[in-house]
CSV table of C-alpha atoms in Angstrom, one decimal:
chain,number,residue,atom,x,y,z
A,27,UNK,CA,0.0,0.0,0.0
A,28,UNK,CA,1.4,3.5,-1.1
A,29,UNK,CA,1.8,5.8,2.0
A,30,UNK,CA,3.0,8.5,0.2
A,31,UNK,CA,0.9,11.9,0.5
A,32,UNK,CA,-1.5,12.2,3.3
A,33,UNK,CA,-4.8,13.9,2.4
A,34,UNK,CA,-5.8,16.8,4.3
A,35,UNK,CA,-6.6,15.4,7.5
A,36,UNK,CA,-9.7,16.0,9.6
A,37,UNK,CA,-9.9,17.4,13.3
A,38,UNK,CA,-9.5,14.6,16.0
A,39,UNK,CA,-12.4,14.8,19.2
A,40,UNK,CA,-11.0,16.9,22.3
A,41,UNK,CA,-9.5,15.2,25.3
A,42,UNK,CA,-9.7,18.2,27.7
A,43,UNK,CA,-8.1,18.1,30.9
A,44,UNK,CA,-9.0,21.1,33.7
A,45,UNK,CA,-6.0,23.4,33.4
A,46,UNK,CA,-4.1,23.8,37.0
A,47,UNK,CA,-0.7,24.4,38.3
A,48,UNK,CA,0.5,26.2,34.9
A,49,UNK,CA,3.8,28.0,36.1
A,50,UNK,CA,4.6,30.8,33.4
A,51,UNK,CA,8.7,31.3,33.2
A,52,UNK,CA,9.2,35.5,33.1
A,53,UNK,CA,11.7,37.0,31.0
A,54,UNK,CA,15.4,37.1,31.9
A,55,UNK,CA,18.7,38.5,30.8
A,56,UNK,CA,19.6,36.7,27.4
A,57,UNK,CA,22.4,34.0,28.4
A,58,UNK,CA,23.6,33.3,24.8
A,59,UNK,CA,27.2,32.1,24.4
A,60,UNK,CA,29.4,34.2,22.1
A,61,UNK,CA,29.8,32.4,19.0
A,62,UNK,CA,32.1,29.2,19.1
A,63,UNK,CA,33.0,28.4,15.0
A,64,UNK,CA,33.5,24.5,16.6
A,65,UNK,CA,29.9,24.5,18.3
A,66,UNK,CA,28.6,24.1,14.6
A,67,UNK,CA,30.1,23.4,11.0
A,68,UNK,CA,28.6,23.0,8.0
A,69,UNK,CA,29.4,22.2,4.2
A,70,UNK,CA,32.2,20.7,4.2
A,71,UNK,CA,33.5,21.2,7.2
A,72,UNK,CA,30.5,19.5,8.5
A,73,UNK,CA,31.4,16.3,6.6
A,74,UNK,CA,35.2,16.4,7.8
A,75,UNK,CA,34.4,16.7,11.2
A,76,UNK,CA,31.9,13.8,11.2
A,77,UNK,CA,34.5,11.3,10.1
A,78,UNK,CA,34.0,8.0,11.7
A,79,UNK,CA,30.9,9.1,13.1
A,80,UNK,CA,29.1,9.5,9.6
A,81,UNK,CA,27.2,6.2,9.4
A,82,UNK,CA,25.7,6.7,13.1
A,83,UNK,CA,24.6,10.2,12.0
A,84,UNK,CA,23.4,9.1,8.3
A,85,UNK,CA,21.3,6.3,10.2
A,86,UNK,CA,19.7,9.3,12.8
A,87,UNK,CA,18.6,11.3,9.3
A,88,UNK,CA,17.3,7.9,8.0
A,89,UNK,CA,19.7,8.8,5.3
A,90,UNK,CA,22.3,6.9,3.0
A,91,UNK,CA,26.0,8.3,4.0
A,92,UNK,CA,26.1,9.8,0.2
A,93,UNK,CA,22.8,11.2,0.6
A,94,UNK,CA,23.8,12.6,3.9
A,95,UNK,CA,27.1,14.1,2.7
A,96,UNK,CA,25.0,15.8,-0.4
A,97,UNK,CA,22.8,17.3,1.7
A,98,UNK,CA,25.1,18.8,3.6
A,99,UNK,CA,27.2,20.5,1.1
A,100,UNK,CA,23.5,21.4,-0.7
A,101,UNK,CA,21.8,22.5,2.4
A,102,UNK,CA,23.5,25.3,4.4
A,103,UNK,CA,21.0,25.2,7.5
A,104,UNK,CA,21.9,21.2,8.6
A,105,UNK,CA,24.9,21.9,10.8
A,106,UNK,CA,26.9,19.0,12.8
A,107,UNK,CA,28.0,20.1,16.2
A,108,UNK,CA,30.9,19.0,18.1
A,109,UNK,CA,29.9,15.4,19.3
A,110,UNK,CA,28.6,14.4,15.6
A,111,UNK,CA,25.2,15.4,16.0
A,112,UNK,CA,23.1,17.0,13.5
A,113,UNK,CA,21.2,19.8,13.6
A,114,UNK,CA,19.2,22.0,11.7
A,115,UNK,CA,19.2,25.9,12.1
A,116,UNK,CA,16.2,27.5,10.5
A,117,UNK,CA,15.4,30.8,8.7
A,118,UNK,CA,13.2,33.3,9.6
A,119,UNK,CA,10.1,33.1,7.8
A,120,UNK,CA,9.8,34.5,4.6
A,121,UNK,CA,6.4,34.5,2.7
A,122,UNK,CA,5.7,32.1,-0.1
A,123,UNK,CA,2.7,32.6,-2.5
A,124,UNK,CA,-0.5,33.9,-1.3
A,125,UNK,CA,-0.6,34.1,2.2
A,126,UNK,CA,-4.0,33.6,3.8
A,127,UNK,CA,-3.5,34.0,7.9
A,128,UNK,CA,-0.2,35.3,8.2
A,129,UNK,CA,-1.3,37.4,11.3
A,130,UNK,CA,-2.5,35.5,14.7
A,131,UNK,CA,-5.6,34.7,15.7
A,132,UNK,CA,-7.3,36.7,18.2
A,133,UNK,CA,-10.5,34.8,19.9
A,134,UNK,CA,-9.9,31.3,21.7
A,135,UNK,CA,-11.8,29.0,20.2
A,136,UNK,CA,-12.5,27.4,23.7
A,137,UNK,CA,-12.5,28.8,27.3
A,138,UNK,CA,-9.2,30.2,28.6
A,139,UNK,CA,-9.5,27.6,31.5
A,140,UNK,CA,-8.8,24.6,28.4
A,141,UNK,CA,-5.9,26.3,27.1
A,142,UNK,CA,-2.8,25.0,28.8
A,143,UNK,CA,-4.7,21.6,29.1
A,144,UNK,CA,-5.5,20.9,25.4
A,145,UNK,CA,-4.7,17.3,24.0
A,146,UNK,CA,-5.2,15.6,20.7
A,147,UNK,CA,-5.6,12.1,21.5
A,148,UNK,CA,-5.0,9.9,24.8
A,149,UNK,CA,-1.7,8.3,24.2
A,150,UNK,CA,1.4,8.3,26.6
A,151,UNK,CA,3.4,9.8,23.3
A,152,UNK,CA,3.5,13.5,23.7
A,153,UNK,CA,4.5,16.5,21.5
A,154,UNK,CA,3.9,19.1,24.1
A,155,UNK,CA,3.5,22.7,23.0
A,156,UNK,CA,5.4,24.6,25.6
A,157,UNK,CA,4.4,28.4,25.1
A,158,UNK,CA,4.8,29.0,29.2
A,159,UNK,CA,8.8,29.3,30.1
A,160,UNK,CA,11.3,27.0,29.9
A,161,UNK,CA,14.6,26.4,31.7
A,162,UNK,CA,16.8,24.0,29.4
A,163,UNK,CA,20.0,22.0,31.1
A,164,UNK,CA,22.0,19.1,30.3
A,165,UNK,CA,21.2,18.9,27.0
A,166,UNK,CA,22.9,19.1,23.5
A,167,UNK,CA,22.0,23.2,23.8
A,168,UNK,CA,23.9,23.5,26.6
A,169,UNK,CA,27.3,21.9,25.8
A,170,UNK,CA,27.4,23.6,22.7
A,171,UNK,CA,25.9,26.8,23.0
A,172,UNK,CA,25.5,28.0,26.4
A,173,UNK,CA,28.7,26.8,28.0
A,174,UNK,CA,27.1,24.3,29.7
A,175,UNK,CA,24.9,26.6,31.5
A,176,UNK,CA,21.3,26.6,31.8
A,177,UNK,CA,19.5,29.2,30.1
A,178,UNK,CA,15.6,30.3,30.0
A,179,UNK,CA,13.2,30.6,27.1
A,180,UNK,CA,10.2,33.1,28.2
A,181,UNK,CA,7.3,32.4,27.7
A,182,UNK,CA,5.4,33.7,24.9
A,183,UNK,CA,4.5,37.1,24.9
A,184,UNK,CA,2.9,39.0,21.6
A,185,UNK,CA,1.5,42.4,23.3
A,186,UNK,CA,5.3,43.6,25.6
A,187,UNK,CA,3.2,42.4,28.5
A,188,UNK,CA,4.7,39.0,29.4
A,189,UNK,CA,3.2,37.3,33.0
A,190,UNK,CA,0.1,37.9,31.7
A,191,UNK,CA,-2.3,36.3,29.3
A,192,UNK,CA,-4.3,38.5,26.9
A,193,UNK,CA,-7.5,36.9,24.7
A,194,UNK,CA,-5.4,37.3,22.3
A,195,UNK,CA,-2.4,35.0,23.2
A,196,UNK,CA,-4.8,32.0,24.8
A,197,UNK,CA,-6.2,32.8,20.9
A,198,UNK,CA,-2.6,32.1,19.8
A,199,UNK,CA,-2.0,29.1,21.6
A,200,UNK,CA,-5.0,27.7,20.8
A,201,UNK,CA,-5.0,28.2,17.2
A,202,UNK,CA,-1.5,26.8,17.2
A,203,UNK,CA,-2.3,23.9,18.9
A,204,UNK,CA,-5.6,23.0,16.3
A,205,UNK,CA,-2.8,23.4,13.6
A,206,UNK,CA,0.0,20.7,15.1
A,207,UNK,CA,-2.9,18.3,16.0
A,208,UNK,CA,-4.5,18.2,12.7
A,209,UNK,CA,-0.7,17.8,11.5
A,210,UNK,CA,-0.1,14.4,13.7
A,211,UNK,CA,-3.6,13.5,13.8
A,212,UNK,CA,-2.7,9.7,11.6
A,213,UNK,CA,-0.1,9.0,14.4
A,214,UNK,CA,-0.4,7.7,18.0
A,215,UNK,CA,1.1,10.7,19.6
A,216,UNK,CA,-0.7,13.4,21.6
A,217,UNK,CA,0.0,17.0,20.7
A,218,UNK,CA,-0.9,18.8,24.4
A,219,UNK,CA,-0.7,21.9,25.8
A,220,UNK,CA,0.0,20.3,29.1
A,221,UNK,CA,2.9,19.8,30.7
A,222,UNK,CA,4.4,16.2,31.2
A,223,UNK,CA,6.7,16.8,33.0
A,224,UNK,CA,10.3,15.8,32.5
A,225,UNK,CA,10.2,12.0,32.8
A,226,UNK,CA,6.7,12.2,30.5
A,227,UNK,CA,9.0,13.2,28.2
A,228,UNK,CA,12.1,11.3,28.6
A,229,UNK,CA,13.1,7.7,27.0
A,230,UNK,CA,14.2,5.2,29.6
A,231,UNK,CA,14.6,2.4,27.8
A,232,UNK,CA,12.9,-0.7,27.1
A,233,UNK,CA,9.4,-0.9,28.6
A,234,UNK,CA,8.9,2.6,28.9
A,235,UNK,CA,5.8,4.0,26.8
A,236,UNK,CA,5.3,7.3,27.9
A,237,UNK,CA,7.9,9.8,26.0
A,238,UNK,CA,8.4,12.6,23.7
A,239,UNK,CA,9.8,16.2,22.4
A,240,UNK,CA,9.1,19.3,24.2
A,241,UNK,CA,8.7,22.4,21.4
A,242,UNK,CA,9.7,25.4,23.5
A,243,UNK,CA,7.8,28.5,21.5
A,244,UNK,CA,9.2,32.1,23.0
A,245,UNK,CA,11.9,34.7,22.1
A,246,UNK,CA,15.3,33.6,21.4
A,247,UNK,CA,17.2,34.3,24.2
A,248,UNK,CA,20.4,32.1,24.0
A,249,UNK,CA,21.3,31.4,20.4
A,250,UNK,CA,23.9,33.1,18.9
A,251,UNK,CA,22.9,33.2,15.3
A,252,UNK,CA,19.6,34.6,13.9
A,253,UNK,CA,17.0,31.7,13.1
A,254,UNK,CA,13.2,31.3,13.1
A,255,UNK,CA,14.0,27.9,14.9
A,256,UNK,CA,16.5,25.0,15.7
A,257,UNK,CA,15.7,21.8,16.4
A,258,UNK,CA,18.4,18.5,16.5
A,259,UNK,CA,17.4,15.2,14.2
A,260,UNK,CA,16.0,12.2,16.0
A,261,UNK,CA,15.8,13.1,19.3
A,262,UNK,CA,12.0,12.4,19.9
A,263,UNK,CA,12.3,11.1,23.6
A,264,UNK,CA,16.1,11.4,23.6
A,265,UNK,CA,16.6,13.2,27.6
A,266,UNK,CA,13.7,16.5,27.1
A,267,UNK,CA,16.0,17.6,24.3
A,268,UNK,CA,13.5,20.4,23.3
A,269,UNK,CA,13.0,22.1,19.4
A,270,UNK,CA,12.3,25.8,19.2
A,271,UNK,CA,10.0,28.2,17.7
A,272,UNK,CA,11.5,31.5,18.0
A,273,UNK,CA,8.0,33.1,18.0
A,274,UNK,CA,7.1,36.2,19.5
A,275,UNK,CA,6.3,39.8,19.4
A,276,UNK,CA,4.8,40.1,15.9
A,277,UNK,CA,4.7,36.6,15.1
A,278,UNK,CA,1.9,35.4,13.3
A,279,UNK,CA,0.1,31.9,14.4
A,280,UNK,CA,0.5,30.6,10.9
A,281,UNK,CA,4.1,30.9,11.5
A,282,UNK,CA,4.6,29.5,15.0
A,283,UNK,CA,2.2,26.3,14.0
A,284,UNK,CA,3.8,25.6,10.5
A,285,UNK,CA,7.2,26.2,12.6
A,286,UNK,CA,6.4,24.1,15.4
A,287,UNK,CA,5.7,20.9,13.0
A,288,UNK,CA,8.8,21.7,11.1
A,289,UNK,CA,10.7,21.7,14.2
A,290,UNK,CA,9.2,18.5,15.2
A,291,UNK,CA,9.6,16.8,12.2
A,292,UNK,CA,13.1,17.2,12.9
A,293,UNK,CA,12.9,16.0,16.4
A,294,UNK,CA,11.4,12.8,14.0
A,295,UNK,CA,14.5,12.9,11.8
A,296,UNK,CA,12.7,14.2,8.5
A,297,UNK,CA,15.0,16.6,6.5
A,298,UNK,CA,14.1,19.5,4.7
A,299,UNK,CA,12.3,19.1,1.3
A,300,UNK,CA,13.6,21.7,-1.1
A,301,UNK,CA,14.9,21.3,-5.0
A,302,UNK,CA,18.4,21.7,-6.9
A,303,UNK,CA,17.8,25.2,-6.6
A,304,UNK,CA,16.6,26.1,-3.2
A,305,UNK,CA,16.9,24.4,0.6
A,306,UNK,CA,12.7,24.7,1.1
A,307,UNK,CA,10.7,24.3,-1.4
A,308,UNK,CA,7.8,27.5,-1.2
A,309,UNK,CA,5.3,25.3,-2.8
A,310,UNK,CA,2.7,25.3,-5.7
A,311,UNK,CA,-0.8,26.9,-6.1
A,312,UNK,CA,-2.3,26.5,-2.4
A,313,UNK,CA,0.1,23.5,-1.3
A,314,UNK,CA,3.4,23.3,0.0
A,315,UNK,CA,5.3,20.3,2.2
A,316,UNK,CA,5.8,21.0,6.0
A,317,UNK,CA,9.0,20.4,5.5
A,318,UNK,CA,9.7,23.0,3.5
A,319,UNK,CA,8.8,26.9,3.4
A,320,UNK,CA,4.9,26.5,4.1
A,321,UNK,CA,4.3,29.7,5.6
A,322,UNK,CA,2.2,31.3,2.7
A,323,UNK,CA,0.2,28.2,1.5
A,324,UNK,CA,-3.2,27.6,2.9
A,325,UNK,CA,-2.7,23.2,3.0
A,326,UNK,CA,0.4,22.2,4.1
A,327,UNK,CA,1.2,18.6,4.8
A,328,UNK,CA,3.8,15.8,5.3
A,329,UNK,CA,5.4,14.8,1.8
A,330,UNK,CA,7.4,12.3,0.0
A,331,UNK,CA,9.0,14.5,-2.9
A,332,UNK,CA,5.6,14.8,-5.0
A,333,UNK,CA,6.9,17.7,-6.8
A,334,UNK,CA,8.3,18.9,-9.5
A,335,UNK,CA,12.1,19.1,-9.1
A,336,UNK,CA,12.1,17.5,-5.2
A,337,UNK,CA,15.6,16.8,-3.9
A,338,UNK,CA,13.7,14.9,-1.0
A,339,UNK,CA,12.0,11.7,-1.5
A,340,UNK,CA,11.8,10.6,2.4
A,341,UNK,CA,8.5,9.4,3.0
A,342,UNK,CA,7.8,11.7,5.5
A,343,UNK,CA,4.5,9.9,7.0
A,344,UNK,CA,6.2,6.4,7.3
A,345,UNK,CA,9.1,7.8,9.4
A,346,UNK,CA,7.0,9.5,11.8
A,347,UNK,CA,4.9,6.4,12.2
A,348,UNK,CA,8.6,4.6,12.9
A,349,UNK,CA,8.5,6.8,16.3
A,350,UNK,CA,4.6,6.6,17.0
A,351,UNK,CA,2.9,4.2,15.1
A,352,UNK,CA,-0.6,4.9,13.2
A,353,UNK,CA,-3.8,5.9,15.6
A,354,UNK,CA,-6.4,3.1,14.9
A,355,UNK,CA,-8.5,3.3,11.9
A,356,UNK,CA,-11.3,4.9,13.5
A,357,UNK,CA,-14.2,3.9,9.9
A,358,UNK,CA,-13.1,0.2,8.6
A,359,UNK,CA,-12.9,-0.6,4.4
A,360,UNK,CA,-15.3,-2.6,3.8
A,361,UNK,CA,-18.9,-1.7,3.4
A,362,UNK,CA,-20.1,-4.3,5.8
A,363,UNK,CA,-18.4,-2.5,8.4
A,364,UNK,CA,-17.8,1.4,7.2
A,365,UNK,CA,-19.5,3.8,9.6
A,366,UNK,CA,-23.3,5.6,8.6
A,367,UNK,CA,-23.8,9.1,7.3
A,368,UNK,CA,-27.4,9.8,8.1
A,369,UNK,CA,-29.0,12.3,5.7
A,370,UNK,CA,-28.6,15.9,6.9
A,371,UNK,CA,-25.4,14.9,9.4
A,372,UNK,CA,-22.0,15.5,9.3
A,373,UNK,CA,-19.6,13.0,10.2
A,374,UNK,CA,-15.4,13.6,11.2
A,375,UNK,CA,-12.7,11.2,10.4
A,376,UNK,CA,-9.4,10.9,10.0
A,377,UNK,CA,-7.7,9.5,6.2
A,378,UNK,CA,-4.2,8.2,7.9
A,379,UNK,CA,-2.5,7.1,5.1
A,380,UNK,CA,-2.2,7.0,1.2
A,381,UNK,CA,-4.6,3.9,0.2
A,382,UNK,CA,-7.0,4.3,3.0
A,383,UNK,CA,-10.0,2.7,2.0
């Protein structure tokens, strides 16, 4: 069965939790390490400083070593930093074709009370959207980029009055998170607005079920280059190893949701889809991959080089389900069992895959 290109996918039921005990990080004195030329490399460089290390980090891109090596002398934002790990730094958004909600939203969609306890599905796999403050330690970040220091991420703030939550930002979140969930709704992860907590995050090993990636969505306060985000490749459970959205201010939701499931798809090990021409590909009429630059186009989904041009065949759907696996087929394909539409009704599924009968 062909997996390929996933259909625009339909909204999953809430699973609403009460909201309590939200702790909102306030702003602090940026903590960014000057740059270090060794902290990341690229090109070239990127490939000699690999050396041995080049089939582990091929095999964490889900990339031959030759295809690795081509896309980092093609693709100037996938860096390698100092241990062998890869990473991509991501530009600021730049508009792409005819932009439909390039501003943010500005009325929650449900109570303020359901906002920082929103979740897609119940599963113990989380992508949590983490718009309230952040203190990151001990991870890759650190040793590379903050001298091994902890350093805070804000939390989102779009009117210069951070501590606070306006309509308008619960609006924000809100929005953001309908976006990510309809983007994971074929897999058997839970996007939340909830925090679960470091161990609801972390990978133990074997027998432990309940893991995932933190997206930390705020100003950026510690890296020392200009990027709309940064996120490392394959580390979806790997120690609360957060990506980021560097959203705030002026930010529009379309950005900070199309970022945040770019970011993760990193987190999944998916590279960028782009052409001979250009790292991320815009896009075509109203469609572009999430992968690459899908800011301006109206459907946006997961992609397996169905385009003219593609430098990116990855089937983007099939790795993520490698991490999560599919969510149950929620109509069966056969007519003895498909679900009724009773005249007048409306009825929501979800298509998780190409071939989806």
């Amino acid at each position: 069965m062909s997996r390929s290109i996933n259909p625009r996918i339909r909204f999953f039921g809430l699973a609403l939790a009460v909201a309590a005990g939200v702790t909102f990080v306030p702003a602090q004195q940026a903590t960014a390490a000057p740059p270090d030329a060794s902290a990341q490399r690229s090109g070239a460089a990127a490939i000699d400083a690999l050396g041995s290390r080049m089939d582990a980090a091929a095999k964490s891109a889900h990339l031959t070593v030759q295809k690795l090596k081509e896309t980092l002398l093609s693709d100037e934002s996938l860096k390698v930093d100092r241990d062998g790990h890869l990473l991509y730094v991501d530009a600021k958004p730049q508009q792409s074709g005819t932009s439909i909600t390039t501003g943010s939203a500005t009325t929650p969609v449900y109570d303020i009370s359901q906002t920082f306890a929103l979740h897609s599905k119940s599963s113990s796999l989380k992508i949590y959207l983490d718009f309230t403050g952040h203190t990151t330690s001990g991870t890759r970040w650190n040793q590379n980029f903050s001298g091994g220091q902890p350093f805070t991420t804000p939390a989102y703030d779009s009117n210069g009055n951070r501590g606070t939550w306006s309509s308008a930002e619960h609006a924000a979140v809100q929005s953001t998170w309908l976006s990510v969930r309809e983007d994971f709704a074929p897999f058997n992860v839970d996007v939340t607005t909830q925090d679960p907590g470091y161990e609801g995050l972390r990978y133990s090993g074997a027998g432990d079920t309940a893991y995932g990636v933190r997206v930390v969505i705020g100003p950026n306060t510690w890296y020392p280059y200009s990027a709309g985000g940064v996120g490392y490749v394959d580390t979806f459970g790997a120690g609360d190893t957060p990506v980021y959205v560097f959203g705030d201010g002026s930010a529009g939701t379309k950005f900070i949701a199309e970022a945040s499931s770019h970011e993760t798809g990193h987190a999944f090990g998916l590279s960028h889809d782009g052409t001979a021409t250009a790292d991320y590909y815009g896009g075509h009429g109203y469609w572009a991959p999430i992968m690459g630059n899908s800011y301006g186009r109206p459907v946006t989904q997961w992609s397996a080089g169905e385009y003219a041009g593609a430098n990116n065949t990855q089937n983007d759907l099939n790795l993520i389900a490698r991490y999560t696996g599919w969510t149950g087929d929620d109509y069966a394909g056969t007519t003895a069992t498909a679900g009724t539409l009773p005249a007048g009704t409306r009825r929501y599924g979800t298509i998780n895959w190409t071939g989806e009968v």
